[in-house]
N, CA and C of each residue as an Amber inpcrd file, in Angstrom:
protein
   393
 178.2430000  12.4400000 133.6560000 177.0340000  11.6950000 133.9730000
 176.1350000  11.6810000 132.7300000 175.8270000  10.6650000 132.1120000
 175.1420000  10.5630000 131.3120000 173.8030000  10.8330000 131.4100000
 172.2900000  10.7600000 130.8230000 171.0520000  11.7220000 130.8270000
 170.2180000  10.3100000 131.6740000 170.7460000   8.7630000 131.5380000
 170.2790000   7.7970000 131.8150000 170.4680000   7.9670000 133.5410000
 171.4380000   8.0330000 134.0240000 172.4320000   7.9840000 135.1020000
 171.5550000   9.4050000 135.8160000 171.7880000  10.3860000 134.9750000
 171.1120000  11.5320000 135.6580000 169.5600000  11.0790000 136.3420000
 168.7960000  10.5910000 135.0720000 167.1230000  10.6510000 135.5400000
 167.2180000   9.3680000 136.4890000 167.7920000   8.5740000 136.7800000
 167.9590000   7.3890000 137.5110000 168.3680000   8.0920000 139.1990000
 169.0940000   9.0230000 139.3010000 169.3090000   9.3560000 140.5350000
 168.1080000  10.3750000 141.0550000 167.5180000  11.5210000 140.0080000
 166.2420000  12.1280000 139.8900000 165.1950000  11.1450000 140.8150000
 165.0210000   9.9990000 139.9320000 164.0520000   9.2690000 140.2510000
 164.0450000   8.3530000 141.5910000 165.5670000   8.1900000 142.0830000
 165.8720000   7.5130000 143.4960000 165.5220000   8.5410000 144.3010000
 166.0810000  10.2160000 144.3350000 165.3500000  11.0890000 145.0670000
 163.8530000  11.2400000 145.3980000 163.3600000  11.5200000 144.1450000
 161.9160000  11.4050000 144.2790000 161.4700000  10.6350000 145.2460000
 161.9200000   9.0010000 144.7350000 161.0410000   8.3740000 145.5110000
 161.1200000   8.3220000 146.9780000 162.4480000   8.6540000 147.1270000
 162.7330000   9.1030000 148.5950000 161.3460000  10.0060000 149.7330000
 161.3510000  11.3020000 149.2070000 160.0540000  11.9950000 149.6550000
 158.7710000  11.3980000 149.1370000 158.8070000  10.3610000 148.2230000
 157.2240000   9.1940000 148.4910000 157.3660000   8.2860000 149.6800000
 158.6090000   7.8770000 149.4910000 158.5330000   6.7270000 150.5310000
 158.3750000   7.0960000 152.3290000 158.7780000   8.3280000 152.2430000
 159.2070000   9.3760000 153.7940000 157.7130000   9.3410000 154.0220000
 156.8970000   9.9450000 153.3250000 155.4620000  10.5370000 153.4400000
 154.8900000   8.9090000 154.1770000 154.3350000   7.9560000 153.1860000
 154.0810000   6.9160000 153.1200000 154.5160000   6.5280000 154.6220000
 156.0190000   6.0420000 155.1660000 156.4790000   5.5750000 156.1930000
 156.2220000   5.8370000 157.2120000 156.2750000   7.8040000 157.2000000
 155.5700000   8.5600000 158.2860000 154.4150000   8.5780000 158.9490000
 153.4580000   7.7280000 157.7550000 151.8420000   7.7320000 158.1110000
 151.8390000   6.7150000 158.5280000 152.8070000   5.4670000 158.6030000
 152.5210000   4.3830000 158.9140000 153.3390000   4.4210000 160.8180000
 153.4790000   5.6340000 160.9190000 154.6610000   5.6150000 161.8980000
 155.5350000   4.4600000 161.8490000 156.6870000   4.3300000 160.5080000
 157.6270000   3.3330000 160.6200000 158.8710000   4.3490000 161.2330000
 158.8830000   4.6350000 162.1890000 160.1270000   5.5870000 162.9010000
 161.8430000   5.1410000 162.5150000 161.8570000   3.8340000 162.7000000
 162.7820000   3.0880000 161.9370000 163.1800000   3.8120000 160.4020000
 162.4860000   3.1220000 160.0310000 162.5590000   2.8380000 158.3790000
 162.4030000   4.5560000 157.9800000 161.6760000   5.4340000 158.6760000
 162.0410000   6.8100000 158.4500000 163.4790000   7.3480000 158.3260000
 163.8320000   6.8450000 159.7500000 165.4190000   7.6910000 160.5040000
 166.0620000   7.1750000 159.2820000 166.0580000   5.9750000 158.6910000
 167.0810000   5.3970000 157.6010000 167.3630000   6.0010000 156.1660000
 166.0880000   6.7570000 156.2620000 166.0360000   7.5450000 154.4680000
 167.3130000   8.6880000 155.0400000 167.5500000   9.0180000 156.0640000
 168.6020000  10.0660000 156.2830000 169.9420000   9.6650000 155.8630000
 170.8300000  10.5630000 155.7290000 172.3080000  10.1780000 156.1310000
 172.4580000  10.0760000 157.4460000 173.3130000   9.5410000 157.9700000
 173.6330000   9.2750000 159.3430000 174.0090000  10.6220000 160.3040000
 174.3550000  11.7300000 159.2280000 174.6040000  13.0260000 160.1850000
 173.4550000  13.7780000 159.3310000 172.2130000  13.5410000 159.0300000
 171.2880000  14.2420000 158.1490000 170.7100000  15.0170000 159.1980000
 169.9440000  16.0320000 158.9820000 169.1810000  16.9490000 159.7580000
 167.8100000  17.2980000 159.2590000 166.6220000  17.2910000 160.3080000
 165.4880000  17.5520000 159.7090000 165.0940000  18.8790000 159.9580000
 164.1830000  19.1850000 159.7030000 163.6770000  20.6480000 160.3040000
 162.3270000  20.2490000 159.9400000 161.3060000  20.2680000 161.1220000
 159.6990000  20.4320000 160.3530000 159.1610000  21.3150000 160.1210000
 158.2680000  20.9010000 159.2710000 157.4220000  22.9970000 159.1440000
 156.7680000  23.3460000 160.3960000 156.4640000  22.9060000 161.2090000
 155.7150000  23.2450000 162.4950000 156.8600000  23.7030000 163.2140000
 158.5840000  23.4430000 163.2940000 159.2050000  24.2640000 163.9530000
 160.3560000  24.6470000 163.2490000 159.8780000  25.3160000 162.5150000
 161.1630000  25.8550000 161.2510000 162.5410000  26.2910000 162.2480000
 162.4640000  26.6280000 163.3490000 164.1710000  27.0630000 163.8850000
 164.5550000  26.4740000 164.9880000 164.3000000  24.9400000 164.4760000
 164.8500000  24.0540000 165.5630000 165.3620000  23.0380000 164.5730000
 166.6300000  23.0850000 164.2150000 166.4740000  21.3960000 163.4590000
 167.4990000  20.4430000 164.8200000 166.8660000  19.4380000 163.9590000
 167.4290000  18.3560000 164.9280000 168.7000000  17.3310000 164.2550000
 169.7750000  16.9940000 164.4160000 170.7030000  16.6580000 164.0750000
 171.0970000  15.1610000 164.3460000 171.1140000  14.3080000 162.8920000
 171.7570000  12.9580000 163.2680000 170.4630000  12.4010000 163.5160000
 170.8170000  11.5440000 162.9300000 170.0620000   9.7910000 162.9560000
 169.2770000   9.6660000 164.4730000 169.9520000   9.0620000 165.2250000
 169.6370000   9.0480000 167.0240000 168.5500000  10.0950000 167.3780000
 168.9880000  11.2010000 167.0480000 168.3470000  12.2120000 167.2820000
 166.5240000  12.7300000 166.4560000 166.9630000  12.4410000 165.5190000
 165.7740000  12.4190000 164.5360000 164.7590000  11.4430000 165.2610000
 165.3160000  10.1940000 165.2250000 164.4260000   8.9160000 165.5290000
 163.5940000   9.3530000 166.8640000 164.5730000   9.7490000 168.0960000
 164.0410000  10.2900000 169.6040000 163.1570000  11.2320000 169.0740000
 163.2670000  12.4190000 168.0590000 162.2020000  13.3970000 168.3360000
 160.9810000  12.6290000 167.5250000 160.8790000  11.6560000 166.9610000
 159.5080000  10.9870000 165.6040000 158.8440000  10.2940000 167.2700000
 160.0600000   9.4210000 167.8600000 159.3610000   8.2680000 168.9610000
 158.7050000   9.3100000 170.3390000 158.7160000  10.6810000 169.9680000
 158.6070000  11.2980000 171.3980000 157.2880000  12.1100000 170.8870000
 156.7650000  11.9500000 170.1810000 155.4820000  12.4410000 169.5840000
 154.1460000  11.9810000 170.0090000 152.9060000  12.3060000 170.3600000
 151.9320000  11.1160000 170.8910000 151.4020000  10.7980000 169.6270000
 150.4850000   9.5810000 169.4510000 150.7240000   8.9460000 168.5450000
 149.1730000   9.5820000 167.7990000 149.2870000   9.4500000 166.4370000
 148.4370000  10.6400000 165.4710000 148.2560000   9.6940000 164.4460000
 146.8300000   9.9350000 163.6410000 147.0760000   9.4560000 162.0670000
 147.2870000  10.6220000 161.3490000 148.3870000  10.4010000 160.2340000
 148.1190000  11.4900000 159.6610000 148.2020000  10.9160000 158.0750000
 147.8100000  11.8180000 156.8450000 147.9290000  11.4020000 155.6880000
 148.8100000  13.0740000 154.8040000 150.1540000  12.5550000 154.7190000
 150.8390000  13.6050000 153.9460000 150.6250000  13.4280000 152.3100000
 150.0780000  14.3300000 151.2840000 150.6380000  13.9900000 150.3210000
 150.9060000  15.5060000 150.2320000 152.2160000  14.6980000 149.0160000
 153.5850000  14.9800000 148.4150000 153.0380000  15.4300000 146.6310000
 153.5100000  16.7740000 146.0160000 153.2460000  17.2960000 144.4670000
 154.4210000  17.9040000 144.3490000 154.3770000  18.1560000 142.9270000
 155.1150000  18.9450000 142.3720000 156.3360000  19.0380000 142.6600000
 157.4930000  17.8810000 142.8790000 158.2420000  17.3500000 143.1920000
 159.5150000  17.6090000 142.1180000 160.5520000  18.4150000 142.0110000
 161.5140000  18.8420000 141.2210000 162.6920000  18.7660000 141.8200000
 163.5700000  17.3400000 141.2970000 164.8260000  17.2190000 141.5410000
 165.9180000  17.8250000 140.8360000 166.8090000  18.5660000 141.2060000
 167.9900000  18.7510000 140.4880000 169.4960000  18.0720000 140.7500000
 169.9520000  17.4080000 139.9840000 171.4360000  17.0320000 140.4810000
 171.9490000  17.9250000 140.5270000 173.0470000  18.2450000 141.4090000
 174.0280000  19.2980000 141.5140000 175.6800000  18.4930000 141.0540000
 175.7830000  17.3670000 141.6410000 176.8060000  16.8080000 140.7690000
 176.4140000  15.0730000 141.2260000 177.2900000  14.1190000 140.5740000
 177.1550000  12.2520000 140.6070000 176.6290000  12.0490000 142.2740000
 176.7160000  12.9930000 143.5800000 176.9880000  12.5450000 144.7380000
 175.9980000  13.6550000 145.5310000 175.5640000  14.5600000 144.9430000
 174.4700000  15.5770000 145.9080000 173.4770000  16.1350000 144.7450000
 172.6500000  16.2760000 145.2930000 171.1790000  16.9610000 144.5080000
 170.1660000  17.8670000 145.3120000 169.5330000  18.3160000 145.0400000
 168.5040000  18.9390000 145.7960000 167.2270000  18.9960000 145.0520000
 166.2850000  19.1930000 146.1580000 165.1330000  18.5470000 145.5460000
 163.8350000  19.8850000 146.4640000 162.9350000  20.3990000 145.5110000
 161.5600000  21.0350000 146.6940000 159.9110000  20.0880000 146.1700000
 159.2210000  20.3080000 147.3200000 157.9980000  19.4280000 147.0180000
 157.1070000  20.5530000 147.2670000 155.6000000  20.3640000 147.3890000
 154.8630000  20.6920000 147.8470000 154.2950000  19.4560000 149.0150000
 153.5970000  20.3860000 150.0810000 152.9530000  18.5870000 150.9740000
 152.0670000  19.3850000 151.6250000 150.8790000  18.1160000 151.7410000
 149.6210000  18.7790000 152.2850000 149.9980000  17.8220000 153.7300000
 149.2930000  18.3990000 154.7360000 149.0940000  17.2480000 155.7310000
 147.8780000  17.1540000 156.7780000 147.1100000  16.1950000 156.3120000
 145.6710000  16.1000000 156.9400000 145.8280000  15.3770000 158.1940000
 145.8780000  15.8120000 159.4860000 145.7910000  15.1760000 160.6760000
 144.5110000  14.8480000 161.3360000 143.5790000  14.8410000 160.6690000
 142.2320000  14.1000000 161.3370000 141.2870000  15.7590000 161.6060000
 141.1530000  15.7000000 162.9480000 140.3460000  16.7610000 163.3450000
 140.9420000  18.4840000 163.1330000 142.0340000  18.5410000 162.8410000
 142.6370000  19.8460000 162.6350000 142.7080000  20.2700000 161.3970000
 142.6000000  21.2530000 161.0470000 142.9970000  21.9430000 159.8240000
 144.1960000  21.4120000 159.0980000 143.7330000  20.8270000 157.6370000
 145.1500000  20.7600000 157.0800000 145.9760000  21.2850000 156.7550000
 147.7240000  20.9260000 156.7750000 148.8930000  22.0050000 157.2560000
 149.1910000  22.3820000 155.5250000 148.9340000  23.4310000 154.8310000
 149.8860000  22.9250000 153.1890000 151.5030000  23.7690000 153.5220000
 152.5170000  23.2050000 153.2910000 153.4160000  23.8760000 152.9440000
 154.7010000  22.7540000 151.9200000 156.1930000  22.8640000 152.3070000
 156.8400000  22.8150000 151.1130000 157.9540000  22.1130000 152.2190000
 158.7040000  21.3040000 151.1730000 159.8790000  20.9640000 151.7450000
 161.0370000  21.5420000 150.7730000 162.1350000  21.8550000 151.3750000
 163.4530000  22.1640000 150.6210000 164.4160000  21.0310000 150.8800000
 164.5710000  19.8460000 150.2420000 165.6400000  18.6090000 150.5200000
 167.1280000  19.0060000 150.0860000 167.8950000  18.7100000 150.4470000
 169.1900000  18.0940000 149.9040000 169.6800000  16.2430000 150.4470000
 170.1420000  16.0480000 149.5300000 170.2140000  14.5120000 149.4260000
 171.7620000  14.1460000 148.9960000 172.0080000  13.2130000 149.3170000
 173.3780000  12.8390000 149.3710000 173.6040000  11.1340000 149.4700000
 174.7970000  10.6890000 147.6610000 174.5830000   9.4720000 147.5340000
 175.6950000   8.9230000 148.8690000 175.2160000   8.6170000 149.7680000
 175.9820000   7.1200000 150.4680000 175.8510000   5.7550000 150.4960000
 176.6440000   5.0280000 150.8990000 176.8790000   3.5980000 150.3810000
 175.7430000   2.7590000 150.7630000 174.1420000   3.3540000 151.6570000
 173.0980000   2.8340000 151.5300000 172.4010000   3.2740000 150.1560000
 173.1280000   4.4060000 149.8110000 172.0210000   4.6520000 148.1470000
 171.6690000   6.2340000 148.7070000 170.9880000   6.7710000 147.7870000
 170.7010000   8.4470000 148.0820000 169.7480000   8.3350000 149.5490000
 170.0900000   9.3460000 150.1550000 169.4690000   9.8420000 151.5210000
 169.3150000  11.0940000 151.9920000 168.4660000  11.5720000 152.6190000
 167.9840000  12.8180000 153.0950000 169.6350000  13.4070000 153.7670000
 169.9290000  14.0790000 153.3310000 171.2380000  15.3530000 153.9440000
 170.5950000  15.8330000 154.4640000 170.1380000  16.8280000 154.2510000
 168.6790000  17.6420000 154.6880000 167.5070000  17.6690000 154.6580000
 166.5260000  17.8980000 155.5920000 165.0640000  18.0990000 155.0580000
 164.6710000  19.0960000 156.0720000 164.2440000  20.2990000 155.1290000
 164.0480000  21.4470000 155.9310000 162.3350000  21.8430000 155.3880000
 161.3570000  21.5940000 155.8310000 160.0610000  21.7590000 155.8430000
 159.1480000  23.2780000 156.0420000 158.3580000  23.8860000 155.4670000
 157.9060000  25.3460000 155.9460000 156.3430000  25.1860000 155.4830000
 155.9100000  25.9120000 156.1400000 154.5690000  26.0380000 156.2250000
 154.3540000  27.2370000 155.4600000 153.4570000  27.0710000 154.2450000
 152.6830000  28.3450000 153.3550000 151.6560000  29.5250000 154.5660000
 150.7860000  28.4130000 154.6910000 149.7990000  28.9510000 155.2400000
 150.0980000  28.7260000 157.1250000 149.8720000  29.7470000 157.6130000
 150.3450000  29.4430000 159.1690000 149.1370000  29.1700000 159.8230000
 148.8710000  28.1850000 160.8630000 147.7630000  27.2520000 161.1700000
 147.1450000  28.4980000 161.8500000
């Protein structure tokens, strides 16, 4: 893999956890479930030992939520390739839900290129500070 090829998949990750944040606030539940792989798994920081498995599944637990504004941002964002076809990636993320205390904690991604383009394998979320 060349250094071009490398920062080019870096930078498709990245934007991945911009675009997640962004989508999420817009509740696009759709266009969320899709940043996954089709057998991807999430985990949120609010329930670190429950993940939820698969596309279908993801989408049911986003659409089964009552409905919230929220504004996530996303720092300090460090991708690593591991080889042409998987990478992993950690963020920092704040998340301001209106009247509650904002949540700060971290995501741990793994990502995986499929024939839609790189997608969430994993996204396993944790909370720094416990609410």
């Amino acid at each position: 893999m060349t250094d071009e090829e490398r920062r080019a998949a870096e930078a498709d990750c990245a934007r991945l956890i911009a675009l997640y944040a962004n989508l999420n606030d817009e509740a696009r539940w759709d266009e969320v479930v899709a940043l996954y792989a089709e057998d991807g798994v999430m985990v949120r920081p609010t329930a670190p030992d429950a993940p939820i498995h698969g596309r279908e599944a993801i989408l049911a637990a986003f659409k089964s939520r009552p409905a919230r504004t929220t504004r996530h941002v996303c720092s300090n964002v460090v991708i690593t390739l591991e080889s042409a076809d998987t990478a992993r990636g950690v963020s920092a993320m704040l998340l301001f839900t209106g009247a509650a205390a904002p949540l700060v904690g971290s995501f741990h991604d793994r990502f995986v290129r499929t024939a839609e383009g790189w997608r969430f394998a994993e996204r396993r979320g944790s909370l720094t500070f416990a609410p």
